[in-house]
PDB file of C-alpha atoms in Angstrom:
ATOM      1  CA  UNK A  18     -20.414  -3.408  -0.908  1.00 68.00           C
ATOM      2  CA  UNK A  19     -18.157  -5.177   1.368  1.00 79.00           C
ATOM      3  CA  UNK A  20     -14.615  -4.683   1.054  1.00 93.00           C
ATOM      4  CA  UNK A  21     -11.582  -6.325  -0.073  1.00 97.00           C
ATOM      5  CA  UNK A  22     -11.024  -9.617   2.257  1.00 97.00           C
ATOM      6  CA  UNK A  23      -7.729 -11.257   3.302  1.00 98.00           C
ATOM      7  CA  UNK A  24      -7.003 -14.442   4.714  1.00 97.00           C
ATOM      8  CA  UNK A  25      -5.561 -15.067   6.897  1.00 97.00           C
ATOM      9  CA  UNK A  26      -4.605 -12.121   8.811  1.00 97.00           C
ATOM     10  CA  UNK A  27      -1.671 -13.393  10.812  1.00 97.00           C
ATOM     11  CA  UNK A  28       0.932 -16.503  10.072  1.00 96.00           C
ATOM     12  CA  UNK A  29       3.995 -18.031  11.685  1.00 98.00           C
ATOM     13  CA  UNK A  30       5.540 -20.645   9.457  1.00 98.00           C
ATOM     14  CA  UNK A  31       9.140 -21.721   9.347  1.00 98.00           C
ATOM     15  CA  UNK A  32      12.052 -21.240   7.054  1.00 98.00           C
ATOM     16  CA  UNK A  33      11.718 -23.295   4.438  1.00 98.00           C
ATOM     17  CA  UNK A  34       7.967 -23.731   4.117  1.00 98.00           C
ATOM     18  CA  UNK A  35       5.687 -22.754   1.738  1.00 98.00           C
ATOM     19  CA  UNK A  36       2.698 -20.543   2.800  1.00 98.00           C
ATOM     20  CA  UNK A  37      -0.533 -19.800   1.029  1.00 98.00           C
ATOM     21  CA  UNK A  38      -2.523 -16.758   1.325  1.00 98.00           C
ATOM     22  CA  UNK A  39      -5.960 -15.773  -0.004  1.00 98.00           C
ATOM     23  CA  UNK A  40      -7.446 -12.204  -1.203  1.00 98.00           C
ATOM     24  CA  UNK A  41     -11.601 -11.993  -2.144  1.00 98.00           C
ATOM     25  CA  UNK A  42     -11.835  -8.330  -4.061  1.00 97.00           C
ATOM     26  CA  UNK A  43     -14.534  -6.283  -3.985  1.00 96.00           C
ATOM     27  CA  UNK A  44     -17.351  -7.754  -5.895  1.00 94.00           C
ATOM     28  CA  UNK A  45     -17.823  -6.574  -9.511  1.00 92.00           C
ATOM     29  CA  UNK A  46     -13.390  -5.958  -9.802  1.00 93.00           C
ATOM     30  CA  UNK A  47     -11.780  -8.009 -11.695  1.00 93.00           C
ATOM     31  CA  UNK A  48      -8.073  -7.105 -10.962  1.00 93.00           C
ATOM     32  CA  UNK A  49      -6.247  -8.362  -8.203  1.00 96.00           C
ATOM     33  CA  UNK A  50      -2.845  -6.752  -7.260  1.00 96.00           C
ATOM     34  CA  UNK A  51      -0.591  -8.180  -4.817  1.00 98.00           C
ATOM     35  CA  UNK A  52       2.230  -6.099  -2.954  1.00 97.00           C
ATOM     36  CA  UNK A  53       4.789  -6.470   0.008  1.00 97.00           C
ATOM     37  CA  UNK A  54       5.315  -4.223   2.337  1.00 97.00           C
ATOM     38  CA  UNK A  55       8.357  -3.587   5.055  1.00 94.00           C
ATOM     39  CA  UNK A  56      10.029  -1.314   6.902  1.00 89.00           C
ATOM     40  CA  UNK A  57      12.552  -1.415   4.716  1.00 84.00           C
ATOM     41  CA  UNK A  58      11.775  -1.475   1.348  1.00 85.00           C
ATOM     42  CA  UNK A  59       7.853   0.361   1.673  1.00 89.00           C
ATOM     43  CA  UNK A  60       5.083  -1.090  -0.474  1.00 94.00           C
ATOM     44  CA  UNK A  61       6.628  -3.471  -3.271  1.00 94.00           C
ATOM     45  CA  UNK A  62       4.310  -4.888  -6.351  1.00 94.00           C
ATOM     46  CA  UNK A  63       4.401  -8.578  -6.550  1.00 96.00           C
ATOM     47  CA  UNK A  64       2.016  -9.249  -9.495  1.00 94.00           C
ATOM     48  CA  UNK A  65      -1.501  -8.311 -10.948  1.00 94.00           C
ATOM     49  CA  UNK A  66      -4.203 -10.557 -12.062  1.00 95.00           C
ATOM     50  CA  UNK A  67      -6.951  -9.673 -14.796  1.00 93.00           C
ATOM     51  CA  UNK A  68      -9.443 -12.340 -15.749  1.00 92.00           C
ATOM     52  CA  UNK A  69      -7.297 -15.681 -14.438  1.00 94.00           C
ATOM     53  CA  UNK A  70      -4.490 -13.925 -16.345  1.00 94.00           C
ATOM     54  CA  UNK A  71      -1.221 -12.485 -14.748  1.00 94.00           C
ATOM     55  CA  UNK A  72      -0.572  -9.275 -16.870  1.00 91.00           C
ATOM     56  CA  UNK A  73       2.194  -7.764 -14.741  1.00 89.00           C
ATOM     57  CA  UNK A  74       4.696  -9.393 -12.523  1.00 92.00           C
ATOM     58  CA  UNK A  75       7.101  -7.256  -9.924  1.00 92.00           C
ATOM     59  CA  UNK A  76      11.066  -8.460  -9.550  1.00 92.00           C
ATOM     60  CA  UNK A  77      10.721 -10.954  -7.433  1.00 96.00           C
ATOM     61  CA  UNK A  78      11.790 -14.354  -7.333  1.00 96.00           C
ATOM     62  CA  UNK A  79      10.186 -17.609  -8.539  1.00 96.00           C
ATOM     63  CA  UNK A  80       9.142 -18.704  -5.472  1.00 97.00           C
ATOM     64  CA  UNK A  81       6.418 -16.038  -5.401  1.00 98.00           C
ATOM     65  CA  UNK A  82       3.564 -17.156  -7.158  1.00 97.00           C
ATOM     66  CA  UNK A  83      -0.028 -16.298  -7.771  1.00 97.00           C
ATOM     67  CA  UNK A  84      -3.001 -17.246  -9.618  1.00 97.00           C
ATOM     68  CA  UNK A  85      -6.578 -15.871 -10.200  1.00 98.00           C
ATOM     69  CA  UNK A  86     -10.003 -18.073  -9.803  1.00 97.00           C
ATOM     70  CA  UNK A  87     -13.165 -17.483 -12.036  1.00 96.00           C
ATOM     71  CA  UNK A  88     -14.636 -15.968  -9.430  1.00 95.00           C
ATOM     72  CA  UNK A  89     -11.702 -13.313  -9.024  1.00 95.00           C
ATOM     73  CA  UNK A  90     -10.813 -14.476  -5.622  1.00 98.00           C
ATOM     74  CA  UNK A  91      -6.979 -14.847  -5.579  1.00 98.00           C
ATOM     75  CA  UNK A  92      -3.947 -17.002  -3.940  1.00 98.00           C
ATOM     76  CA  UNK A  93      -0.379 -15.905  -3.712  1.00 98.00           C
ATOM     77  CA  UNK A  94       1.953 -18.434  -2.344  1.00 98.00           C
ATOM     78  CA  UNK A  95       5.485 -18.511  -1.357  1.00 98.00           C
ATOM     79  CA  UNK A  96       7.527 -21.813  -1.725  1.00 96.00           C
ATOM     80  CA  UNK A  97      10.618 -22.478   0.485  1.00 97.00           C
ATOM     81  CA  UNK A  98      10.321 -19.447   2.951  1.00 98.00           C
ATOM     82  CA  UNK A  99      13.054 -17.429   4.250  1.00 98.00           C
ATOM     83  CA  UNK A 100      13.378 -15.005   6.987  1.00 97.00           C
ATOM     84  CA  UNK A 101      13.775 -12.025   4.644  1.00 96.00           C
ATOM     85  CA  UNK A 102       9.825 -13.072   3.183  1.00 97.00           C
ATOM     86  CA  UNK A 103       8.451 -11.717   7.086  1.00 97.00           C
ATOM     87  CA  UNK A 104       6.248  -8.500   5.778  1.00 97.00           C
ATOM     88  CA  UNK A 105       2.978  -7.671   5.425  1.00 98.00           C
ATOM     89  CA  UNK A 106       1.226  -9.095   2.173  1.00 98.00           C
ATOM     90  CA  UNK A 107      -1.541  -6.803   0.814  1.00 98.00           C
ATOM     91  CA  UNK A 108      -4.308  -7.568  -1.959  1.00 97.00           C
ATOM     92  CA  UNK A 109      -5.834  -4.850  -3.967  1.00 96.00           C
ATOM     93  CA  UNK A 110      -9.067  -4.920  -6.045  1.00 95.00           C
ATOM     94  CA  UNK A 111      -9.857  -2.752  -8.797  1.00 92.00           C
ATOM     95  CA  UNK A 112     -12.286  -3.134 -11.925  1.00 87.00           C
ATOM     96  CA  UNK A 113      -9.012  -3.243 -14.227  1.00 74.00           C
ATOM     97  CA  UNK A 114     -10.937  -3.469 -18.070  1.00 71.00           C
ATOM     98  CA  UNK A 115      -8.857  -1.615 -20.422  1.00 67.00           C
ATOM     99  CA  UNK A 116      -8.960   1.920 -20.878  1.00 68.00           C
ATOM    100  CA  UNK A 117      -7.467   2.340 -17.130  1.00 70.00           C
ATOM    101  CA  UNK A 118      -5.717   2.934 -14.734  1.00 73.00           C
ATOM    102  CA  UNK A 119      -8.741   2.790 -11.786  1.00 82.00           C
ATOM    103  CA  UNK A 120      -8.623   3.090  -8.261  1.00 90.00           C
ATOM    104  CA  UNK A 121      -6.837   0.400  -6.078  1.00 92.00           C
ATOM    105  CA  UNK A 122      -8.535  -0.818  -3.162  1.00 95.00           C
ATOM    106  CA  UNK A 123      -6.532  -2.649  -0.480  1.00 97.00           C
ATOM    107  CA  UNK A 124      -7.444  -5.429   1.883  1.00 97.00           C
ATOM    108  CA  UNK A 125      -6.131  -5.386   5.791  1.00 97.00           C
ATOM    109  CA  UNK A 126      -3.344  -7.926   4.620  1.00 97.00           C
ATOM    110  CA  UNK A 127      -1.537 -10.922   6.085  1.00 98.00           C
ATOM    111  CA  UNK A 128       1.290 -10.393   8.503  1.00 97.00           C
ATOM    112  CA  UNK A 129       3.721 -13.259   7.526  1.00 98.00           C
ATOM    113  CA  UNK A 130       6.315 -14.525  10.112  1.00 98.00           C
ATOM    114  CA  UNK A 131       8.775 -16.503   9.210  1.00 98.00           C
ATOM    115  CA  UNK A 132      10.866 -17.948  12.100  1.00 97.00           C
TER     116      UNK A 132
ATOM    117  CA  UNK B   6      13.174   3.089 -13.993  1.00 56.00           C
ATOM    118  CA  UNK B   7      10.384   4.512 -12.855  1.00 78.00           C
ATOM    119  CA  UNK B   8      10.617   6.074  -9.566  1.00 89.00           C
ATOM    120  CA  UNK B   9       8.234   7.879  -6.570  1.00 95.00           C
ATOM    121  CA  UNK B  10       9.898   9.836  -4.425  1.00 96.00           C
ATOM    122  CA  UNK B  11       8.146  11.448  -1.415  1.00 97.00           C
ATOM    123  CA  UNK B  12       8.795  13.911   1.164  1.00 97.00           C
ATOM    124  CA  UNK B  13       9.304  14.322   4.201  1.00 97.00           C
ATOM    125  CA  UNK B  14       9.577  11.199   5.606  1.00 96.00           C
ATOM    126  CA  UNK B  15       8.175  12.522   9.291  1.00 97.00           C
ATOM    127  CA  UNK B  16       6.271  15.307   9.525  1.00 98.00           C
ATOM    128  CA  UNK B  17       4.827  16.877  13.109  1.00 98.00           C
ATOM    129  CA  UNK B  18       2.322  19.164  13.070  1.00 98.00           C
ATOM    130  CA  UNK B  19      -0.093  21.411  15.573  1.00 97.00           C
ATOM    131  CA  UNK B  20      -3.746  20.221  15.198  1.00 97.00           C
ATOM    132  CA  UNK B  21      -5.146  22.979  13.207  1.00 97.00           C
ATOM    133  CA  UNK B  22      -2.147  23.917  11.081  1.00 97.00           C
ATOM    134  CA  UNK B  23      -2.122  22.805   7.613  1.00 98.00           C
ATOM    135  CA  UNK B  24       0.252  19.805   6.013  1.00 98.00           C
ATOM    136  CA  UNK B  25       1.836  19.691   3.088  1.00 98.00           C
ATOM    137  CA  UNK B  26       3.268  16.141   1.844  1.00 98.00           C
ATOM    138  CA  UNK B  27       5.331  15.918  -1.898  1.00 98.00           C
ATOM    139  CA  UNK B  28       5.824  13.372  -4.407  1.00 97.00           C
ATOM    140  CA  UNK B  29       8.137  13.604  -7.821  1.00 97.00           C
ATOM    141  CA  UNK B  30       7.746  10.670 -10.429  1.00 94.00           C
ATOM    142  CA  UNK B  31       9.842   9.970 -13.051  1.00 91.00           C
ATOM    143  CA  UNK B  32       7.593   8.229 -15.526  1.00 88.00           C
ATOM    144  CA  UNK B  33       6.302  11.414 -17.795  1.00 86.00           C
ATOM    145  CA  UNK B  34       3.791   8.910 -19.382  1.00 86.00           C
ATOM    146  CA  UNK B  35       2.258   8.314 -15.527  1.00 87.00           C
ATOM    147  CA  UNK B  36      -1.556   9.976 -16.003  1.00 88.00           C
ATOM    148  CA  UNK B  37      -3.471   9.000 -12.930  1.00 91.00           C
ATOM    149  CA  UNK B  38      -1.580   9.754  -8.590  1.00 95.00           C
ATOM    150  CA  UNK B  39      -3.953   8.530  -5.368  1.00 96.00           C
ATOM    151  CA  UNK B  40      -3.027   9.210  -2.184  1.00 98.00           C
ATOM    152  CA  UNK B  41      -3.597   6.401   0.414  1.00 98.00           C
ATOM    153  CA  UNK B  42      -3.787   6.908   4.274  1.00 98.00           C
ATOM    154  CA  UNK B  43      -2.358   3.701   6.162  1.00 97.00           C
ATOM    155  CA  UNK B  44      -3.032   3.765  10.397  1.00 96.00           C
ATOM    156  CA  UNK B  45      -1.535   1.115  12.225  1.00 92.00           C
ATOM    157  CA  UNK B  46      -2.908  -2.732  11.805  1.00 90.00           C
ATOM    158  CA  UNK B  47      -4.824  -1.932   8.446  1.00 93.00           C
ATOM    159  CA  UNK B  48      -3.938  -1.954   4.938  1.00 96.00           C
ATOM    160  CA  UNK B  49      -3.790   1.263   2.982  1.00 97.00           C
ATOM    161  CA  UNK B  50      -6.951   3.565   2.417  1.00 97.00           C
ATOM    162  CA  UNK B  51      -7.651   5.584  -1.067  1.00 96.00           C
ATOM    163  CA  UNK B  52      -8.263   9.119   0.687  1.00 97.00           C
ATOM    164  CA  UNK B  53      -7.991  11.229  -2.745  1.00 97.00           C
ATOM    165  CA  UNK B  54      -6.598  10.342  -6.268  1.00 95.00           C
ATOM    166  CA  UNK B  55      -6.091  13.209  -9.436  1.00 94.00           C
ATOM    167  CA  UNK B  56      -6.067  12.174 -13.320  1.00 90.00           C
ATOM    168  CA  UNK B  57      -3.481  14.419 -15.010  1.00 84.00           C
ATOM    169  CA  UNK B  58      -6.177  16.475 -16.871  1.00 84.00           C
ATOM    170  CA  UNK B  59      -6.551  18.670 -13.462  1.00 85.00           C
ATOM    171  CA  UNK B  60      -4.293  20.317 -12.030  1.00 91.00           C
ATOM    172  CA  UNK B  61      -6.604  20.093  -8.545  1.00 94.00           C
ATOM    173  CA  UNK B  62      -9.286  18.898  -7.105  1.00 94.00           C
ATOM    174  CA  UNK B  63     -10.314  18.891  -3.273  1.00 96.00           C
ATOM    175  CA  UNK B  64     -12.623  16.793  -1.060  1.00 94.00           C
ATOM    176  CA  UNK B  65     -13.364  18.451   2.355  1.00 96.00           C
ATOM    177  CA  UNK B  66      -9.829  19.156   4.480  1.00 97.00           C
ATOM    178  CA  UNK B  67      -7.501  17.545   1.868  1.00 98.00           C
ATOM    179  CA  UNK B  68      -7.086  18.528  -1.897  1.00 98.00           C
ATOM    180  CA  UNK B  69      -4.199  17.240  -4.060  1.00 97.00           C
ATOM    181  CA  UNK B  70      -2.497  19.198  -6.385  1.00 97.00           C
ATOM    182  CA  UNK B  71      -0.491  18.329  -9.825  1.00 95.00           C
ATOM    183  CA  UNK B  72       2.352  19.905 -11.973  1.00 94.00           C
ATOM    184  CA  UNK B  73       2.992  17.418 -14.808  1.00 92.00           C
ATOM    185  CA  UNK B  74       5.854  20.127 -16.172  1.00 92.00           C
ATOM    186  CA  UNK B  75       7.338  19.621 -12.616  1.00 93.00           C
ATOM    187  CA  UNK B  76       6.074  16.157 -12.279  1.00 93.00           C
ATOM    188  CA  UNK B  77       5.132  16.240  -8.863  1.00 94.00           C
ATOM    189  CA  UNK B  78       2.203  15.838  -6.971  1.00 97.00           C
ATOM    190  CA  UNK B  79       1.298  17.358  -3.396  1.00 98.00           C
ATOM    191  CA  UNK B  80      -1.358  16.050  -0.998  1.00 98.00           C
ATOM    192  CA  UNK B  81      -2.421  19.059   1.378  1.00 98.00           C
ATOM    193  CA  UNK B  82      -4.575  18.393   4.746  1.00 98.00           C
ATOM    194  CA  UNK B  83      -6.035  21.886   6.383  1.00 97.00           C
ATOM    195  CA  UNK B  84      -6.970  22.258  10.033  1.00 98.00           C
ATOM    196  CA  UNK B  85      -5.431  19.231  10.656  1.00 98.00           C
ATOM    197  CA  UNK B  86      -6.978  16.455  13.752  1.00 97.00           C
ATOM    198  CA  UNK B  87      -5.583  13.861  15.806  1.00 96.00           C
ATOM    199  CA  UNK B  88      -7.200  11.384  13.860  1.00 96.00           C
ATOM    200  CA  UNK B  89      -4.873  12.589  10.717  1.00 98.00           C
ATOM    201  CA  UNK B  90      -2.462  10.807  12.528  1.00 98.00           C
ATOM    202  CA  UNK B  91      -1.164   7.629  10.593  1.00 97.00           C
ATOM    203  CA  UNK B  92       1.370   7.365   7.147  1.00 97.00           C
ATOM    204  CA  UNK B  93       0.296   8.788   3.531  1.00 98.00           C
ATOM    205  CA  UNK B  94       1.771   7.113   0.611  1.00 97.00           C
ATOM    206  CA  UNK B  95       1.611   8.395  -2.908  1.00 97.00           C
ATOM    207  CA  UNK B  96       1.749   6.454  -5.865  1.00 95.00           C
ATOM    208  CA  UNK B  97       1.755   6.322  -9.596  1.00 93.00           C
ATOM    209  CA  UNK B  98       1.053   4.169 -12.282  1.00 87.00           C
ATOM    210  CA  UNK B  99       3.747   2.591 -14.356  1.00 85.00           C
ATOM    211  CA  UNK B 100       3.022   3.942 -17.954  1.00 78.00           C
ATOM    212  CA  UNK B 101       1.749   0.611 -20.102  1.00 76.00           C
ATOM    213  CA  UNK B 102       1.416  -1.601 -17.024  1.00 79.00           C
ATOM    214  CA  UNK B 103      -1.273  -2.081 -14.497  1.00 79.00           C
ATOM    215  CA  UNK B 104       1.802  -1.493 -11.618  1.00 86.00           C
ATOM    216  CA  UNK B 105       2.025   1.394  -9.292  1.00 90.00           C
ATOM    217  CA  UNK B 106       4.874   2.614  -7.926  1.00 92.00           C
ATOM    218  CA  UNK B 107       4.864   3.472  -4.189  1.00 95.00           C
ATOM    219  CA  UNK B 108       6.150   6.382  -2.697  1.00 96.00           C
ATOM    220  CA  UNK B 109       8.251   5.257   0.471  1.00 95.00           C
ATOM    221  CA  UNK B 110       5.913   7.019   2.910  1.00 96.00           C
ATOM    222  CA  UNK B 111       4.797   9.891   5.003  1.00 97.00           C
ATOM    223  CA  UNK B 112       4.403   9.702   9.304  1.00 97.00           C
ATOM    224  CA  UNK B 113       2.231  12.363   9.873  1.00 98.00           C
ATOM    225  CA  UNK B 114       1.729  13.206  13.452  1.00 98.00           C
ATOM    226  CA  UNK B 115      -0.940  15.850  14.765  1.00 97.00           C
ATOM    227  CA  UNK B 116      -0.201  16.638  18.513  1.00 95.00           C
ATOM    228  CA  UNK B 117      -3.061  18.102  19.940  1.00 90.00           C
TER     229      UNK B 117
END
């Protein structure tokens, strides 16, 4: 099976733009989990998505956003960027039905810059 | 909240020895800890995971252990290689969520 797929893998935008960012999981999952990670503050959970349906959402603010396709490919996207958003943004698949938890799967992620 | 703490942050260690790396949660309700190996430019690999109804289980060089008294959970390499090189993160589940919880992160280094 091929893995989880993330595009794409390096951005530059500047402060004050909104960025996009796409995750495929691995086919047959269901449940796509988004996280940030920097030096400073490790791996942080954004949000999970089940089924087109955010079911958990990490403390951060509204300008993070996500959503879910039928097909279980994801976006996250990030209005009004600030220097503080540069990190690495990581997608994890996992079957997620009920009954869990299952085993996380990450993608290579997207190294944001934000200048 | 919940909360993963790991230790040591750094960790150097003569290819061969053996390398111990700890985590302590907080959430008592937390039933499933994976261990993921990150090396530099990729995203985090699942090396080894443990539900909590074991208290070990091994694949090859590493093995993970768990004391849900204690809560804490242990990820243990043996004749360690270069290629061992990179940073371990634990993590655990939040209990009634589908969020994990990070440990902050493990460099191991293996001179040779």
């Amino acid at each position: 099976k091929a893995g989880v797929t993330q595009t794409p893998r390096y951005l530059i935008k500047t402060r004050g733009q909104q960025v996009t960012l796409s995750c495929s999981p691995i086919s047959g999952h269901r449940s796509v989990s988004w996280y940030q990670q920097t030096p400073g503050q490790g791996l942080q959970f954004l949000f999970e998505y089940f089924s087109e349906t955010q079911r958990n959402k990490g403390n951060f603010p509204g300008r993070f956003s996500g959503r879910q396709f039928s097909n279980s490919r994801s976006e996250m996207n990030v209005s009004t960027l600030e220097l503080g958003d540069s990190a690495l943004y990581l997608c994890a698949s996992s079957e997620g039905h009920l009954g869990g938890p299952y085993e996380q799967y990450f993608g290579p992620g997207t190294r944001l810059t934000v200048t | 909240g919940e909360n993963v703490e790991q230790h040591p942050s750094t960790l150097s260690v003569q290819e061969g020895d053996s390398a111990v790396i700890k985590c302590t949660y907080s959430d008592s309700a937390s039933n499933y800890f994976p261990w993921y190996k990150q090396e530099l430019g990729k995203g985090p690999q699942l090396i080894i995971d443990i539900r909590s109804n074991v208290g070990e289980k091994k694949d090859q060089r590493i093995a993970v252990t768990l004391n849900k008294t204690a809560k804490h959970f242990s990820l243990h390499i043996t004749e360690t290689q270069p290629e061992d090189s990179a940073v371990y993160f634990c993590a655990a589940p939040s209990s009634g969520t589908y969020k994990y919880i990070f440990g902050t992160g493990t460099r191991l280094k293996v001179l040779a």
